[in-house]
Amino acid sequence: MSSKTKNSFFKTLTSRLTLWYAGLFGVLGLAVFLVVYFSLSANLKERSDAQLLHLATAVESLYNAHGTRAVLAEFQREAHSRGIGRVFFRLLTPRGTTLGTSDMSPWGGLKAGDLQTSKFTEGGIVFRTISIPGHRNKIRVIFKKAADGNVIQVGTTLRDNNLLLEKYRETFGTALSILLICGGFVGWLMARRAMSGVQRVSRAAARIDKNDLDLRVAVGNEGQEIDDLARAFNEMLERIEMLVRELKDVSDNIAHDLRSPITRIRGIAETTLTGKQGMKEYREMAAAVVGESDRLVEMINTMLEIAQTDSGVTELSMQPVDMRQIIDDAADLFLPLAEDKDIDLKTSITSAPLIVLGDRAKIQRVIANLLDNAIKFTSPAGQVMVAAGADAAKVIITIEDTGAGISAHDLPHIFERFYRCDKSRSTPGNGLGLSLAQALVHAHGGEITVTSLPGRGSTFTVSLPLDTSPS
Ligand code: ADP
């Protein structure tokens, strides 16, 4: 494995989890081993001490009752029956001089021990663990004071205990290695299973490019978190797809709607340059260029206003606004236009105040756009009715006309930027008025809806939250 692949291997979550699992199993195993090991060795020591005490007490009673000769004979008998390499007995003076022993040939090098400094317990006992030079295993000894002050020493090798502990270490070492391997393997399996969903999502993400935005990640059954990830990923894709589609539509529309006035301006300029016109024609052409340029600037400004309102950048100067006043003013403003087209413009407004908290100029803009459309798309001798009322929570304004109406096909799209119904292409407009109205109404926390019957007319309804704050 090259160092680069090795590095990237250790960077994967699967490998890290595998190592974590193996490490965890290892540490837990080691902890269990240590606990068992120390309690086993303490147990073995206790058992040896109990045996030594038992032997020393028996020998001491014999010594107290029958004296030196009897006890020395017992030393030999007992040592031979238990094995002279396993246990030994000695009778010592209080200063440590040996008075008699069992067969000590296997215990070469063992000193009597400094009995002067030994701290005997109340029962006259001392335990010690001693190493004999040249011997692998240590020995455990007990010193027990007899009634006459002499000391009985019984010793035993710790070889059996050591062998047992060694066996235990070997067995546990093997078990620990197996545990580590199993831990690593189990960790690897679990990590792979947990990561398979994530890998599936990232593989799907890698496959997606700008032409495949409709691709989705299947929601499997790898667990709640992975399902949530797949779902969140799909929702994000949906939003991106929508944004890309909107961006494409808007850029298509901008290209289309900006091109026409610019082409017209260019046409006028070309005619001016090539033809031989009089001053009057030149003036007319210049006026036409100014008019087209104004239209362009207005369109660009409206587009900016919609974008800023939609994104919340626009600052609204909020104040209590009486909608009755706004509607009255708008009706006054549009009356001459309506009369010119022989349209009957009427208002029906409740007498109670209709106060909303909003930006007066922006709300005026909404009502003006809707009224302008109503008059624009209504034929002479038609009617436009503006009504305003309120329920418990909101002010409701309806602008109803008896005009051309909107087909069911166009109706869902009329609030989209640059959308104009086909038959409106001959009427002036840029398809931004309703988008702006909708953005402004939403910015005020309101709603705008439309119902329409082709050939019979349309009704636009704007609802804005009532201002309930105490005046
Ligand atoms: P514009 O009026 O500049 O074309 P709008 O965004 O205000 O743009 O309106 C979008 C389209 O919705 C209009 O082109 C028209 O086709 C349709 N529309 C809007 N209001 C009415 C109405 N009152 N009656 C019939 N059609 C309407």
Coordinates of C-alpha atoms in Angstrom, one line a residue, residues 27-352:
V27 CA -9.3 -1.8 26.4
L28 CA -12.4 -3.5 27.8
G29 CA -10.7 -7.0 27.4
L30 CA -7.5 -5.7 29.1
A31 CA -9.5 -4.2 32.0
V32 CA -11.3 -7.5 32.5
F33 CA -8.0 -9.3 32.3
L34 CA -6.4 -7.1 34.9
V35 CA -9.3 -7.4 37.4
V36 CA -9.4 -11.2 37.1
Y37 CA -5.6 -11.5 37.2
F38 CA -5.2 -9.5 40.4
S39 CA -8.1 -11.1 42.2
L40 CA -6.9 -14.5 41.2
S41 CA -3.3 -13.8 42.4
A42 CA -4.7 -12.4 45.7
N43 CA -6.9 -15.5 46.1
L44 CA -4.0 -17.8 45.5
K45 CA -1.9 -15.9 48.0
E46 CA -4.6 -16.1 50.6
R47 CA -5.0 -19.9 50.0
S48 CA -1.2 -20.4 50.4
D49 CA -1.2 -18.3 53.6
A50 CA -4.2 -20.3 55.0
Q51 CA -2.4 -23.6 54.3
L52 CA 0.9 -22.4 55.8
L53 CA -1.0 -21.2 58.9
H54 CA -2.8 -24.5 59.2
L55 CA 0.5 -26.4 59.0
A56 CA 2.4 -24.1 61.4
T57 CA -0.4 -24.3 64.0
A58 CA -0.5 -28.1 63.9
V59 CA 3.3 -28.3 64.2
E60 CA 3.4 -25.7 67.0
S61 CA 0.8 -27.7 69.0
L62 CA 2.9 -30.8 68.6
Y63 CA 6.0 -28.9 69.7
N64 CA 4.3 -27.4 72.7
A65 CA 3.0 -30.8 73.8
H66 CA 5.9 -33.2 72.9
G67 CA 9.1 -31.1 72.4
T68 CA 11.9 -30.8 69.9
R69 CA 12.4 -34.5 69.0
A70 CA 8.8 -35.2 68.2
V71 CA 8.5 -32.1 66.1
L72 CA 11.6 -32.8 64.1
A73 CA 10.4 -36.3 63.3
E74 CA 7.1 -34.7 62.2
F75 CA 9.0 -32.2 60.0
Q76 CA 10.6 -35.1 58.1
R77 CA 7.3 -37.1 57.7
E78 CA 5.2 -34.1 56.7
A79 CA 7.9 -32.8 54.2
H80 CA 8.2 -36.2 52.6
S81 CA 4.4 -36.7 52.3
R82 CA 3.9 -33.3 50.8
G83 CA 7.1 -33.3 48.7
I84 CA 10.4 -32.0 50.0
G85 CA 10.6 -29.6 47.0
R86 CA 7.1 -28.1 47.9
V87 CA 7.3 -27.5 51.6
F88 CA 9.9 -27.3 54.3
F89 CA 9.9 -26.9 58.1
R90 CA 12.5 -25.3 60.4
L91 CA 12.7 -24.9 64.1
L92 CA 14.6 -21.7 65.0
T93 CA 15.8 -20.0 68.2
P94 CA 14.4 -16.4 68.8
R95 CA 17.8 -15.1 67.4
G96 CA 17.4 -17.2 64.2
T97 CA 19.7 -20.1 64.9
T98 CA 18.5 -23.3 63.3
L99 CA 17.7 -26.1 65.8
G100 CA 16.4 -28.6 63.2
T101 CA 14.8 -28.8 59.7
S102 CA 13.1 -31.1 57.3
D103 CA 15.1 -32.2 54.3
M104 CA 16.4 -28.8 52.9
S105 CA 18.3 -30.2 49.9
P106 CA 15.9 -28.5 47.3
W107 CA 16.1 -25.2 49.1
G108 CA 19.8 -24.4 48.8
G109 CA 20.7 -20.8 49.5
L110 CA 17.7 -20.1 51.8
K111 CA 18.8 -18.1 54.9
A112 CA 17.0 -18.3 58.2
G113 CA 15.8 -14.7 58.0
D114 CA 16.3 -11.8 60.4
L115 CA 13.9 -12.6 63.1
Q116 CA 15.0 -9.7 65.3
T117 CA 13.4 -7.1 63.1
S118 CA 10.3 -9.1 62.3
K119 CA 7.1 -7.7 63.6
F120 CA 5.1 -10.6 64.9
T121 CA 1.3 -10.2 65.2
E122 CA -0.5 -10.8 68.5
G123 CA -0.9 -14.5 67.6
G124 CA 2.9 -14.6 67.1
I125 CA 2.8 -14.8 63.3
V126 CA 4.8 -13.2 60.4
F127 CA 4.3 -14.0 56.7
R128 CA 7.0 -13.2 54.2
T129 CA 7.7 -13.7 50.5
I130 CA 11.3 -14.4 49.8
S131 CA 13.4 -15.0 46.7
I132 CA 16.2 -17.5 46.9
P133 CA 19.2 -16.7 44.7
G134 CA 19.4 -19.0 41.7
H135 CA 15.7 -20.1 42.1
R136 CA 13.1 -19.0 39.5
N137 CA 10.1 -19.0 41.8
K138 CA 9.7 -17.0 45.0
I139 CA 8.7 -18.8 48.3
R140 CA 6.1 -17.9 50.9
V141 CA 7.0 -18.5 54.5
I142 CA 5.3 -18.3 57.9
F143 CA 7.1 -17.7 61.2
K144 CA 5.1 -18.8 64.2
K145 CA 6.3 -18.3 67.8
A146 CA 5.9 -21.4 70.1
A147 CA 5.2 -21.2 73.8
D148 CA 8.9 -21.3 74.8
G149 CA 9.9 -18.4 72.4
N150 CA 11.4 -20.6 69.7
V151 CA 10.1 -20.1 66.2
I152 CA 8.6 -22.6 63.8
Q153 CA 9.1 -21.7 60.2
V154 CA 7.0 -23.3 57.4
G155 CA 7.7 -22.4 53.8
T156 CA 6.2 -23.3 50.4
T157 CA 7.2 -22.6 46.9
L158 CA 5.0 -20.3 44.9
R159 CA 5.7 -22.3 41.8
D160 CA 2.2 -23.8 41.5
N161 CA 0.6 -20.3 41.9
N162 CA 3.0 -18.9 39.3
L163 CA 2.3 -21.7 36.8
L164 CA -1.4 -21.1 37.2
L165 CA -1.1 -17.3 36.7
E166 CA 1.2 -17.9 33.7
K167 CA -1.3 -20.3 32.1
Y168 CA -4.0 -17.7 32.8
R169 CA -1.9 -15.0 31.1
E170 CA -1.3 -17.2 28.1
T171 CA -4.9 -18.1 27.7
F172 CA -6.1 -14.6 28.2
G173 CA -3.5 -13.2 25.7
T174 CA -4.9 -15.5 23.0
A175 CA -8.4 -14.6 23.9
L176 CA -7.5 -10.9 23.8
S177 CA -6.0 -11.2 20.4
I178 CA -9.1 -13.0 19.1
L179 CA -11.3 -10.3 20.8
L180 CA -9.3 -7.6 19.0
I181 CA -9.6 -9.3 15.6
C182 CA -13.4 -9.9 16.2
G183 CA -13.8 -6.3 17.5
G184 CA -12.1 -4.9 14.4
F185 CA -14.2 -7.1 12.1
V186 CA -17.5 -6.4 13.8
G187 CA -16.6 -2.7 13.8
W188 CA -15.7 -2.8 10.1
L189 CA -19.0 -4.6 9.3
M190 CA -21.1 -2.2 11.4
A191 CA -19.3 0.9 10.0
R192 CA -19.7 -0.4 6.5
R193 CA -23.3 -0.9 7.0
A194 CA -23.8 2.5 8.6
M195 CA -21.8 4.2 5.9
S196 CA -23.4 2.4 3.0
G197 CA -26.3 4.9 3.0
V198 CA -24.0 7.9 3.1
Q199 CA -22.0 6.4 0.3
R200 CA -25.2 5.9 -1.7
V201 CA -26.2 9.5 -1.2
S202 CA -22.7 10.8 -2.1
R203 CA -22.6 8.5 -5.2
A204 CA -25.9 10.0 -6.3
A205 CA -24.6 13.5 -5.6
A206 CA -21.5 12.8 -7.7
R207 CA -23.7 11.6 -10.6
I208 CA -25.8 14.8 -10.7
D209 CA -24.7 17.5 -13.1
K210 CA -26.7 20.4 -14.6
N211 CA -28.6 18.1 -17.0
D212 CA -29.6 15.6 -14.3
L213 CA -31.2 17.8 -11.8
D214 CA -34.3 15.7 -11.8
L215 CA -32.3 12.7 -10.3
R216 CA -33.3 11.7 -6.7
V217 CA -31.7 9.5 -4.1
A218 CA -33.9 6.5 -3.2
V219 CA -34.9 6.5 0.5
G220 CA -33.9 3.1 1.8
N221 CA -34.1 1.4 5.1
E222 CA -30.6 2.0 6.4
G223 CA -31.9 3.9 9.5
Q224 CA -33.7 7.1 10.4
E225 CA -30.6 9.3 10.0
I226 CA -29.7 8.1 6.5
D227 CA -33.3 8.4 5.5
D228 CA -33.4 12.0 6.8
L229 CA -30.1 12.7 4.9
A230 CA -31.6 11.3 1.7
R231 CA -34.8 13.3 2.2
A232 CA -33.0 16.5 3.0
F233 CA -30.7 15.9 0.0
N234 CA -33.8 15.4 -2.3
E235 CA -35.5 18.5 -0.9
M236 CA -32.3 20.5 -1.6
L237 CA -32.2 19.2 -5.1
E238 CA -35.8 20.1 -5.6
R239 CA -35.1 23.7 -4.5
I240 CA -32.0 23.9 -6.7
E241 CA -33.9 22.5 -9.7
M242 CA -36.7 25.1 -9.1
L243 CA -34.1 27.9 -8.8
V244 CA -32.3 26.8 -12.0
R245 CA -35.7 26.6 -13.8
E246 CA -36.7 30.0 -12.5
L247 CA -33.3 31.5 -13.4
K248 CA -33.6 30.0 -16.9
D249 CA -37.1 31.3 -17.4
V250 CA -36.2 34.8 -16.1
S251 CA -33.1 35.0 -18.3
D252 CA -35.1 33.8 -21.3
N253 CA -37.7 36.4 -20.5
I254 CA -35.2 39.1 -19.9
A255 CA -33.5 38.3 -23.1
H256 CA -36.8 38.4 -25.0
D257 CA -38.3 41.5 -23.3
L258 CA -35.1 43.6 -23.3
R259 CA -34.3 42.6 -26.9
S260 CA -37.6 44.1 -28.3
P261 CA -37.1 47.7 -27.0
I262 CA -33.4 47.7 -27.8
T263 CA -34.2 46.4 -31.4
R264 CA -36.8 49.2 -31.7
I265 CA -34.3 51.8 -30.4
R266 CA -31.7 50.6 -32.9
G267 CA -34.3 50.6 -35.7
I268 CA -35.2 54.2 -35.0
A269 CA -31.5 55.2 -34.8
E270 CA -30.8 53.5 -38.1
T271 CA -33.6 55.2 -39.9
T272 CA -32.5 58.5 -38.5
L273 CA -28.9 57.9 -39.7
T274 CA -29.8 56.5 -43.2
G275 CA -32.8 58.6 -44.3
K276 CA -33.0 62.3 -45.0
Q277 CA -35.6 63.6 -42.7
G278 CA -36.6 67.0 -41.7
M279 CA -36.3 68.5 -38.2
K280 CA -39.8 67.4 -37.2
E281 CA -39.1 63.7 -38.0
Y282 CA -35.8 63.9 -36.1
R283 CA -37.6 65.2 -33.1
E284 CA -40.2 62.5 -33.3
M285 CA -37.5 59.8 -33.6
A286 CA -35.6 61.3 -30.6
A287 CA -38.9 61.3 -28.6
A288 CA -39.5 57.7 -29.6
V289 CA -36.0 56.7 -28.4
V290 CA -36.5 58.5 -25.1
G291 CA -39.9 56.7 -24.7
E292 CA -38.4 53.3 -25.4
S293 CA -35.4 54.0 -23.1
D294 CA -37.8 55.1 -20.3
R295 CA -39.7 51.8 -20.7
L296 CA -36.5 49.9 -20.5
V297 CA -35.4 51.7 -17.3
E298 CA -38.8 51.2 -15.8
M299 CA -38.6 47.5 -16.5
I300 CA -35.2 47.2 -15.0
N301 CA -36.2 49.1 -12.0
T302 CA -39.3 47.0 -11.5
M303 CA -37.2 43.8 -11.8
L304 CA -34.9 45.1 -9.2
E305 CA -37.7 46.1 -6.9
I306 CA -39.3 42.6 -7.2
A307 CA -36.0 40.9 -6.4
Q308 CA -35.3 43.1 -3.5
T309 CA -38.8 42.8 -2.1
D310 CA -38.7 39.0 -2.5
S311 CA -35.4 38.7 -0.8
G312 CA -36.4 41.0 2.1
V313 CA -33.8 43.6 1.3
T314 CA -36.3 46.4 0.7
E315 CA -37.0 48.4 3.9
L316 CA -40.7 49.1 4.3
S317 CA -41.5 52.3 6.2
M318 CA -44.3 50.8 8.2
Q319 CA -47.1 53.0 9.5
P320 CA -50.9 52.7 10.1
V321 CA -52.6 53.2 6.8
D322 CA -56.3 53.6 6.2
M323 CA -57.1 51.5 3.2
R324 CA -60.3 53.5 2.5
Q325 CA -58.2 56.6 1.8
I326 CA -55.8 54.6 -0.5
I327 CA -58.7 53.2 -2.5
D328 CA -60.5 56.6 -2.7
D329 CA -57.3 58.2 -4.0
A330 CA -56.6 55.4 -6.5
A331 CA -60.2 55.6 -7.8
D332 CA -59.8 59.4 -8.2
L333 CA -56.5 58.9 -10.0
F334 CA -57.9 56.3 -12.5
L335 CA -61.3 57.8 -13.1
P336 CA -60.2 59.9 -16.1
L337 CA -58.6 56.8 -17.6
A338 CA -61.8 54.8 -17.1
E339 CA -63.9 57.6 -18.5
D340 CA -61.7 57.8 -21.6
K341 CA -62.4 54.1 -22.2
D342 CA -66.1 54.5 -21.3
I343 CA -65.7 52.2 -18.3
D344 CA -67.8 52.5 -15.2
L345 CA -65.4 52.7 -12.3
K346 CA -67.2 52.2 -8.9
T347 CA -66.1 51.8 -5.3
S348 CA -67.9 50.1 -2.4
I349 CA -66.1 50.8 0.9
T350 CA -67.4 50.1 4.5
S351 CA -67.7 53.1 6.7
A352 CA -65.6 51.7 9.5

